[in-house]
Amino acid sequence: MSSKTSFPTRALGRSGMDITRIGLGAWAMGGNGWAVGWGPQDDSDSIAAIRLAVDRGINWIDTAAVYGLGHSEEIVRRALAQMAPDERPYVFTKCGLTWSAEQPQAMPRRTGAPASIRREIEDSLRRLGVERIDLYQMHWPAGDGTPLETYWQELLDLKQAGKVRAVGLSNHNLAQLQHAQFLGHVDTLQPPFSAIQRAAGSDLIPWCAANGTGVIVYSPMQSGLLTGRFSVERAQALPEDDWRARHAEFMPPNLERNLALADAFKPIAEQHGTTVAAVAAAWTLAWPGVTGAIVGARSAAQVNGLLGAAELELDADDMQAIADAIELTGAGAGPLRPPDENGSLPANLFA
């Protein structure tokens, strides 16, 4: 008997896709052996996580060509192959980061050349085993001298050709977003956004809300810090091949502030009968303009702890309590809470 849940959905901009409020992120499923891996990962655990998320009602997966240097996309294909066609989720992936097989530990190159993007999409289609990608995103602004209008036009052309259903930008700033929009509609934006990393709430998310651009935020749990399961000891024990071991948010003094903020989420989680991780994701979803949040998971057990965010709605008291905790702990930077119903910013919006 199926235990599939009918989760609420939101329109993803003007793309024609309605997506569940959380989607499964497949970054860590790429495993180790490359510059921005999460340490060792068991492929069977990854496939089980994807299967459970989809079985329970999550209808989109976010991956990227660079995750595991193609491995994450291959894992998604293996999971999709176990599903009936009408049960498959939307598949979102990204281009613009390229690598050398001879130097897997080197940082990927930010490549925007149209010929490269055309090669990348064919590789992604093959690895994913699909005929069309539902959302294709430029992962980062190009670092090879290719102008934004050149690589954005290439993505628009891929959409026109039917290779992809929708096109978007990830990790781009407001000026870049506006420039791309002048050339052709930006279907989606994928910025980092959490109760720690809040900058997108001040400009990007409001702009998207006003311009019909869907927003799928990544790292809503700040790569594990806002799950309620992290600790100083765990941070110190991260393996060398886990990128978090080298990141400032996982080191003093930021680490202690971030963990104190996660602790402040616990009473809210208890009140709603859910997990700290679900509250962290729901906080991002409470911002007008945010369509969905990408929640990363490496196992079926982690998926179970996150599903609550697909339905959880934080009220004004919850959001105020979190704003107070952000201010008290000094964690991160950016707006403390969303604009009010009139769109104006509260007087003490910023920490």
Short mmCIF file of C-alpha atoms in Angstrom, two decimals:
data_model
loop_
_atom_site.label_atom_id
_atom_site.label_comp_id
_atom_site.label_asym_id
_atom_site.label_seq_id
_atom_site.Cartn_x
_atom_site.Cartn_y
_atom_site.Cartn_z
CA MET A 1 0.00 0.00 0.00
CA SER A 2 1.37 3.43 -0.94
CA SER A 3 2.01 5.95 1.85
CA LYS A 4 2.33 8.81 -0.63
CA THR A 5 1.31 12.19 0.75
CA SER A 6 -0.41 14.92 -1.20
CA PHE A 7 1.87 17.84 -0.36
CA PRO A 8 0.91 21.44 -1.18
CA THR A 9 2.50 22.89 -4.32
CA ARG A 10 3.37 26.34 -5.62
CA ALA A 11 3.70 27.61 -9.17
CA LEU A 12 7.36 27.84 -10.17
CA GLY A 13 7.27 31.30 -11.68
CA ARG A 14 5.77 31.20 -15.18
CA SER A 15 7.33 27.82 -16.01
CA GLY A 16 4.04 25.92 -15.95
CA MET A 17 5.42 23.58 -13.27
CA ASP A 18 3.82 23.33 -9.84
CA ILE A 19 6.36 22.08 -7.32
CA THR A 20 6.20 20.84 -3.76
CA ARG A 21 7.53 23.30 -1.19
CA ILE A 22 10.65 21.22 -0.70
CA GLY A 23 12.71 19.33 -3.25
CA LEU A 24 15.48 16.81 -2.75
CA GLY A 25 19.02 18.12 -3.19
CA ALA A 26 21.59 15.70 -4.61
CA TRP A 27 24.87 17.57 -4.00
CA ALA A 28 26.16 15.20 -1.31
CA MET A 29 25.10 12.21 -3.41
CA GLY A 30 28.02 12.99 -5.69
CA GLY A 31 30.27 11.53 -2.99
CA ASN A 32 33.93 12.36 -2.49
CA GLY A 33 36.91 12.36 -4.87
CA TRP A 34 36.38 15.95 -6.05
CA ALA A 35 37.07 19.46 -4.75
CA VAL A 36 33.69 20.22 -3.12
CA GLY A 37 32.53 16.79 -1.94
CA TRP A 38 30.88 15.85 1.34
CA GLY A 39 33.05 12.87 2.18
CA PRO A 40 32.23 9.22 1.41
CA GLN A 41 28.68 8.39 0.34
CA ASP A 42 27.00 5.05 -0.30
CA ASP A 43 25.19 5.02 -3.65
CA SER A 44 22.52 2.61 -2.42
CA ASP A 45 21.72 5.05 0.42
CA SER A 46 21.39 7.86 -2.14
CA ILE A 47 19.02 5.87 -4.32
CA ALA A 48 16.95 4.87 -1.28
CA ALA A 49 16.70 8.55 -0.26
CA ILE A 50 15.48 9.55 -3.73
CA ARG A 51 12.99 6.69 -3.87
CA LEU A 52 11.55 7.51 -0.44
CA ALA A 53 11.25 11.25 -1.12
CA VAL A 54 9.38 10.62 -4.37
CA ASP A 55 7.29 7.81 -2.90
CA ARG A 56 6.19 10.17 -0.14
CA GLY A 57 5.19 12.92 -2.58
CA ILE A 58 8.18 15.21 -3.22
CA ASN A 59 7.99 16.04 -6.93
CA TRP A 60 11.39 17.54 -7.83
CA ILE A 61 15.09 16.74 -7.52
CA ASP A 62 17.88 19.29 -7.81
CA THR A 63 21.31 18.17 -8.97
CA ALA A 64 24.19 19.53 -11.09
CA ALA A 65 26.66 18.16 -13.59
CA VAL A 66 29.56 19.06 -11.33
CA TYR A 67 28.30 17.20 -8.23
CA GLY A 68 30.68 14.28 -7.99
CA LEU A 69 31.90 15.20 -11.51
CA GLY A 70 28.83 13.63 -13.11
CA HIS A 71 28.21 10.99 -10.46
CA SER A 72 25.20 12.67 -8.84
CA GLU A 73 23.37 12.84 -12.18
CA GLU A 74 24.12 9.16 -12.75
CA ILE A 75 22.67 8.30 -9.33
CA VAL A 76 19.51 10.25 -10.19
CA ARG A 77 19.23 8.24 -13.43
CA ARG A 78 19.53 4.97 -11.53
CA ALA A 79 16.76 6.05 -9.15
CA LEU A 80 14.51 7.25 -11.99
CA ALA A 81 14.95 3.92 -13.76
CA GLN A 82 13.19 2.22 -10.84
CA MET A 83 10.07 4.40 -11.23
CA ALA A 84 7.16 4.28 -13.64
CA PRO A 85 7.31 7.23 -16.09
CA ASP A 86 4.20 8.86 -14.61
CA GLU A 87 5.70 8.69 -11.09
CA ARG A 88 8.97 10.42 -11.93
CA PRO A 89 9.73 13.80 -10.36
CA TYR A 90 10.83 16.93 -12.18
CA VAL A 91 14.61 16.92 -12.66
CA PHE A 92 16.54 20.17 -12.28
CA THR A 93 20.26 20.38 -13.08
CA LYS A 94 22.94 22.97 -13.82
CA CYS A 95 25.72 23.82 -16.23
CA GLY A 96 28.69 26.19 -16.34
CA LEU A 97 31.13 24.36 -14.06
CA THR A 98 33.59 22.16 -15.93
CA TRP A 99 36.45 19.95 -14.83
CA SER A 100 39.39 17.88 -15.97
CA ALA A 101 39.23 14.11 -15.43
CA GLU A 102 43.02 14.18 -14.97
CA GLN A 103 42.74 16.63 -12.03
CA PRO A 104 39.52 15.72 -10.19
CA GLN A 105 40.55 17.56 -7.00
CA ALA A 106 41.09 20.88 -8.79
CA MET A 107 38.36 23.48 -8.31
CA PRO A 108 35.93 23.37 -11.25
CA ARG A 109 36.22 26.11 -13.87
CA ARG A 110 33.39 28.62 -14.35
CA THR A 111 32.76 28.21 -18.07
CA GLY A 112 30.20 30.13 -20.11
CA ALA A 113 31.26 29.42 -23.68
CA PRO A 114 28.21 28.36 -25.73
CA ALA A 115 30.06 25.39 -27.26
CA SER A 116 30.83 24.14 -23.75
CA ILE A 117 27.22 24.55 -22.62
CA ARG A 118 26.03 22.58 -25.67
CA ARG A 119 28.42 19.75 -24.78
CA GLU A 120 27.38 19.90 -21.12
CA ILE A 121 23.67 19.56 -21.80
CA GLU A 122 24.21 16.52 -24.03
CA ASP A 123 26.32 14.95 -21.28
CA SER A 124 23.66 15.72 -18.65
CA LEU A 125 20.85 14.32 -20.81
CA ARG A 126 22.86 11.13 -21.25
CA ARG A 127 23.80 10.78 -17.57
CA LEU A 128 20.24 11.49 -16.42
CA GLY A 129 18.69 9.24 -19.05
CA VAL A 130 16.04 11.81 -19.98
CA GLU A 131 15.00 13.42 -23.27
CA ARG A 132 14.42 16.86 -21.78
CA ILE A 133 15.60 18.59 -18.62
CA ASP A 134 12.83 20.29 -16.68
CA LEU A 135 14.96 23.17 -15.38
CA TYR A 136 18.45 24.01 -16.62
CA GLN A 137 20.39 26.59 -14.62
CA MET A 138 23.68 28.44 -15.05
CA HIS A 139 25.47 27.38 -11.87
CA TRP A 140 27.68 30.47 -11.40
CA PRO A 141 28.51 33.59 -13.42
CA ALA A 142 31.11 32.70 -16.04
CA GLY A 143 34.76 33.17 -15.09
CA ASP A 144 36.20 32.59 -18.58
CA GLY A 145 35.37 36.02 -19.98
CA THR A 146 32.09 34.96 -21.60
CA PRO A 147 29.58 37.83 -21.20
CA LEU A 148 26.33 37.09 -19.38
CA GLU A 149 24.28 37.90 -22.46
CA THR A 150 26.17 35.23 -24.42
CA TYR A 151 25.63 32.32 -22.03
CA TRP A 152 22.11 33.41 -21.12
CA GLN A 153 21.16 33.54 -24.79
CA GLU A 154 22.50 29.99 -25.16
CA LEU A 155 20.19 28.79 -22.37
CA LEU A 156 17.25 30.63 -23.95
CA ASP A 157 18.07 28.93 -27.26
CA LEU A 158 18.14 25.50 -25.58
CA LYS A 159 14.68 26.22 -24.20
CA GLN A 160 13.45 27.30 -27.62
CA ALA A 161 14.86 24.08 -29.11
CA GLY A 162 12.96 21.97 -26.58
CA LYS A 163 16.06 20.57 -24.86
CA VAL A 164 14.88 22.10 -21.58
CA ARG A 165 11.53 23.18 -20.22
CA ALA A 166 12.69 26.19 -18.20
CA VAL A 167 15.95 28.09 -17.66
CA GLY A 168 17.32 29.82 -14.61
CA LEU A 169 20.30 31.35 -12.85
CA SER A 170 22.04 30.23 -9.67
CA ASN A 171 24.41 32.35 -7.57
CA HIS A 172 23.85 35.50 -9.64
CA ASN A 173 23.40 38.98 -8.16
CA LEU A 174 20.60 41.48 -8.74
CA ALA A 175 22.35 43.41 -11.52
CA GLN A 176 23.06 40.16 -13.38
CA LEU A 177 19.49 39.00 -12.89
CA GLN A 178 18.11 42.26 -14.28
CA HIS A 179 20.48 42.12 -17.26
CA ALA A 180 19.43 38.57 -18.11
CA GLN A 181 15.75 39.48 -17.79
CA PHE A 182 16.23 42.21 -20.41
CA LEU A 183 17.29 39.51 -22.90
CA GLY A 184 14.67 36.90 -22.02
CA HIS A 185 12.60 35.90 -19.01
CA VAL A 186 14.46 34.32 -16.11
CA ASP A 187 12.21 31.42 -15.12
CA THR A 188 13.97 30.76 -11.81
CA LEU A 189 16.67 31.94 -9.46
CA GLN A 190 18.55 29.62 -7.10
CA PRO A 191 20.30 31.59 -4.33
CA PRO A 192 21.76 30.42 -1.03
CA PHE A 193 19.29 31.31 1.74
CA SER A 194 18.94 30.31 5.37
CA ALA A 195 18.43 31.88 8.78
CA ILE A 196 22.23 32.28 8.77
CA GLN A 197 22.81 33.35 5.17
CA ARG A 198 19.99 35.85 4.70
CA ALA A 199 21.27 38.35 2.11
CA ALA A 200 18.94 37.18 -0.68
CA GLY A 201 15.97 38.33 1.39
CA SER A 202 16.90 41.99 0.98
CA ASP A 203 16.91 42.29 -2.81
CA LEU A 204 16.88 39.10 -4.90
CA ILE A 205 13.78 37.44 -3.49
CA PRO A 206 11.61 40.61 -3.62
CA TRP A 207 12.73 41.26 -7.22
CA CYS A 208 11.79 37.73 -8.24
CA ALA A 209 8.38 38.04 -6.57
CA ALA A 210 7.72 41.23 -8.56
CA ASN A 211 8.90 39.80 -11.89
CA GLY A 212 7.33 36.35 -12.08
CA THR A 213 10.59 34.52 -11.42
CA GLY A 214 10.38 31.40 -9.28
CA VAL A 215 12.85 31.03 -6.42
CA ILE A 216 14.26 27.72 -5.20
CA VAL A 217 16.66 28.38 -2.34
CA TYR A 218 19.58 26.13 -1.48
CA SER A 219 21.23 25.32 1.84
CA PRO A 220 18.17 26.29 3.94
CA MET A 221 19.70 24.26 6.80
CA GLN A 222 23.13 25.83 6.18
CA SER A 223 24.70 22.53 5.13
CA GLY A 224 23.72 20.78 8.36
CA LEU A 225 24.31 23.53 10.93
CA LEU A 226 20.56 24.16 11.35
CA THR A 227 19.46 20.55 11.71
CA GLY A 228 19.70 20.35 15.50
CA ARG A 229 22.05 17.39 15.05
CA PHE A 230 25.33 19.25 14.62
CA SER A 231 27.87 20.00 17.34
CA VAL A 232 31.33 21.45 17.87
CA GLU A 233 32.67 17.90 18.16
CA ARG A 234 31.10 16.88 14.86
CA ALA A 235 32.53 19.94 13.14
CA GLN A 236 35.99 19.10 14.45
CA ALA A 237 35.63 15.51 13.24
CA LEU A 238 34.66 16.34 9.64
CA PRO A 239 36.90 14.42 7.24
CA GLU A 240 39.41 16.32 5.11
CA ASP A 241 37.46 15.48 1.96
CA ASP A 242 34.34 17.22 3.32
CA TRP A 243 34.32 20.85 2.10
CA ARG A 244 32.67 22.00 5.33
CA ALA A 245 35.88 21.30 7.26
CA ARG A 246 37.39 24.36 5.53
CA HIS A 247 34.41 26.74 5.70
CA ALA A 248 34.22 29.72 8.08
CA GLU A 249 30.65 28.94 9.20
CA PHE A 250 31.93 25.63 10.62
CA MET A 251 34.77 27.27 12.58
CA PRO A 252 34.86 29.52 15.67
CA PRO A 253 33.46 32.06 16.31
CA ASN A 254 30.74 31.53 13.69
CA LEU A 255 30.22 27.88 14.63
CA GLU A 256 29.16 28.63 18.21
CA ARG A 257 26.75 31.38 17.08
CA ASN A 258 25.21 29.12 14.46
CA LEU A 259 24.73 26.22 16.88
CA ALA A 260 23.15 28.58 19.41
CA LEU A 261 20.67 29.63 16.73
CA ALA A 262 19.88 25.99 15.96
CA ASP A 263 19.20 25.44 19.67
CA ALA A 264 16.68 28.30 19.58
CA PHE A 265 14.75 26.42 16.88
CA LYS A 266 14.16 23.44 19.19
CA PRO A 267 11.15 24.79 21.15
CA ILE A 268 9.48 25.79 17.87
CA ALA A 269 10.08 22.32 16.48
CA GLU A 270 8.65 20.73 19.62
CA GLN A 271 5.59 22.96 19.48
CA HIS A 272 4.87 21.86 15.90
CA GLY A 273 5.81 18.22 16.49
CA THR A 274 8.55 18.32 13.89
CA THR A 275 12.33 18.53 13.53
CA VAL A 276 14.71 21.49 13.79
CA ALA A 277 15.68 20.84 10.16
CA ALA A 278 12.05 21.15 9.06
CA VAL A 279 11.71 24.46 10.94
CA ALA A 280 14.89 25.78 9.29
CA ALA A 281 13.53 24.95 5.83
CA ALA A 282 10.06 26.31 6.68
CA TRP A 283 11.67 29.62 7.75
CA THR A 284 12.90 30.16 4.19
CA LEU A 285 9.50 29.18 2.77
CA ALA A 286 7.79 31.83 4.90
CA TRP A 287 9.38 34.56 2.77
CA PRO A 288 7.06 35.90 0.04
CA GLY A 289 8.61 35.04 -3.30
CA VAL A 290 10.26 31.78 -2.24
CA THR A 291 8.70 28.94 -4.23
CA GLY A 292 10.59 25.99 -2.81
CA ALA A 293 13.58 24.97 -0.72
CA ILE A 294 16.18 22.39 -1.66
CA VAL A 295 16.80 20.02 1.23
CA GLY A 296 19.85 17.82 0.94
CA ALA A 297 19.69 14.28 2.24
CA ARG A 298 22.06 11.33 2.09
CA SER A 299 19.78 8.59 3.40
CA ALA A 300 16.13 7.61 3.77
CA ALA A 301 16.33 8.42 7.50
CA GLN A 302 17.37 12.00 6.73
CA VAL A 303 14.52 12.33 4.24
CA ASN A 304 12.05 11.30 6.94
CA GLY A 305 13.33 14.09 9.18
CA LEU A 306 12.77 16.69 6.49
CA LEU A 307 9.38 15.83 5.06
CA GLY A 308 7.61 17.89 7.71
CA ALA A 309 8.86 21.06 6.03
CA ALA A 310 6.70 20.27 2.98
CA GLU A 311 3.60 21.19 4.99
CA LEU A 312 4.86 23.24 7.94
CA GLU A 313 3.81 26.89 8.02
CA LEU A 314 5.40 29.10 10.64
CA ASP A 315 3.18 31.81 12.11
CA ALA A 316 4.07 35.39 13.02
CA ASP A 317 5.03 34.40 16.58
CA ASP A 318 7.39 31.72 15.28
CA MET A 319 9.04 34.16 12.87
CA GLN A 320 9.41 36.77 15.61
CA ALA A 321 10.98 34.23 17.95
CA ILE A 322 13.49 33.27 15.25
CA ALA A 323 14.23 36.93 14.49
CA ASP A 324 14.88 37.52 18.19
CA ALA A 325 17.18 34.48 18.31
CA ILE A 326 19.13 35.66 15.27
CA GLU A 327 19.62 39.05 16.90
CA LEU A 328 20.58 37.53 20.25
CA THR A 329 23.09 35.02 18.85
CA GLY A 330 24.57 37.32 16.22
CA ALA A 331 24.47 34.46 13.69
CA GLY A 332 24.96 35.32 10.02
CA ALA A 333 23.93 38.50 8.25
CA GLY A 334 20.95 39.95 6.40
CA PRO A 335 17.29 40.73 7.10
CA LEU A 336 15.85 39.23 10.28
CA ARG A 337 12.40 38.50 8.88
CA PRO A 338 10.29 39.04 5.75
CA PRO A 339 8.69 42.36 4.79
CA ASP A 340 5.23 42.93 6.19
CA GLU A 341 2.06 42.36 4.18
CA ASN A 342 2.33 45.82 2.59
CA GLY A 343 5.80 45.01 1.30
CA SER A 344 7.52 47.52 3.58
CA LEU A 345 10.49 46.55 5.72
CA PRO A 346 10.11 46.60 9.51
CA ALA A 347 12.19 49.25 11.27
CA ASN A 348 14.45 46.66 12.94
CA LEU A 349 14.57 44.34 9.92
CA PHE A 350 18.35 44.04 9.94
CA ALA A 351 20.61 42.66 12.63
#
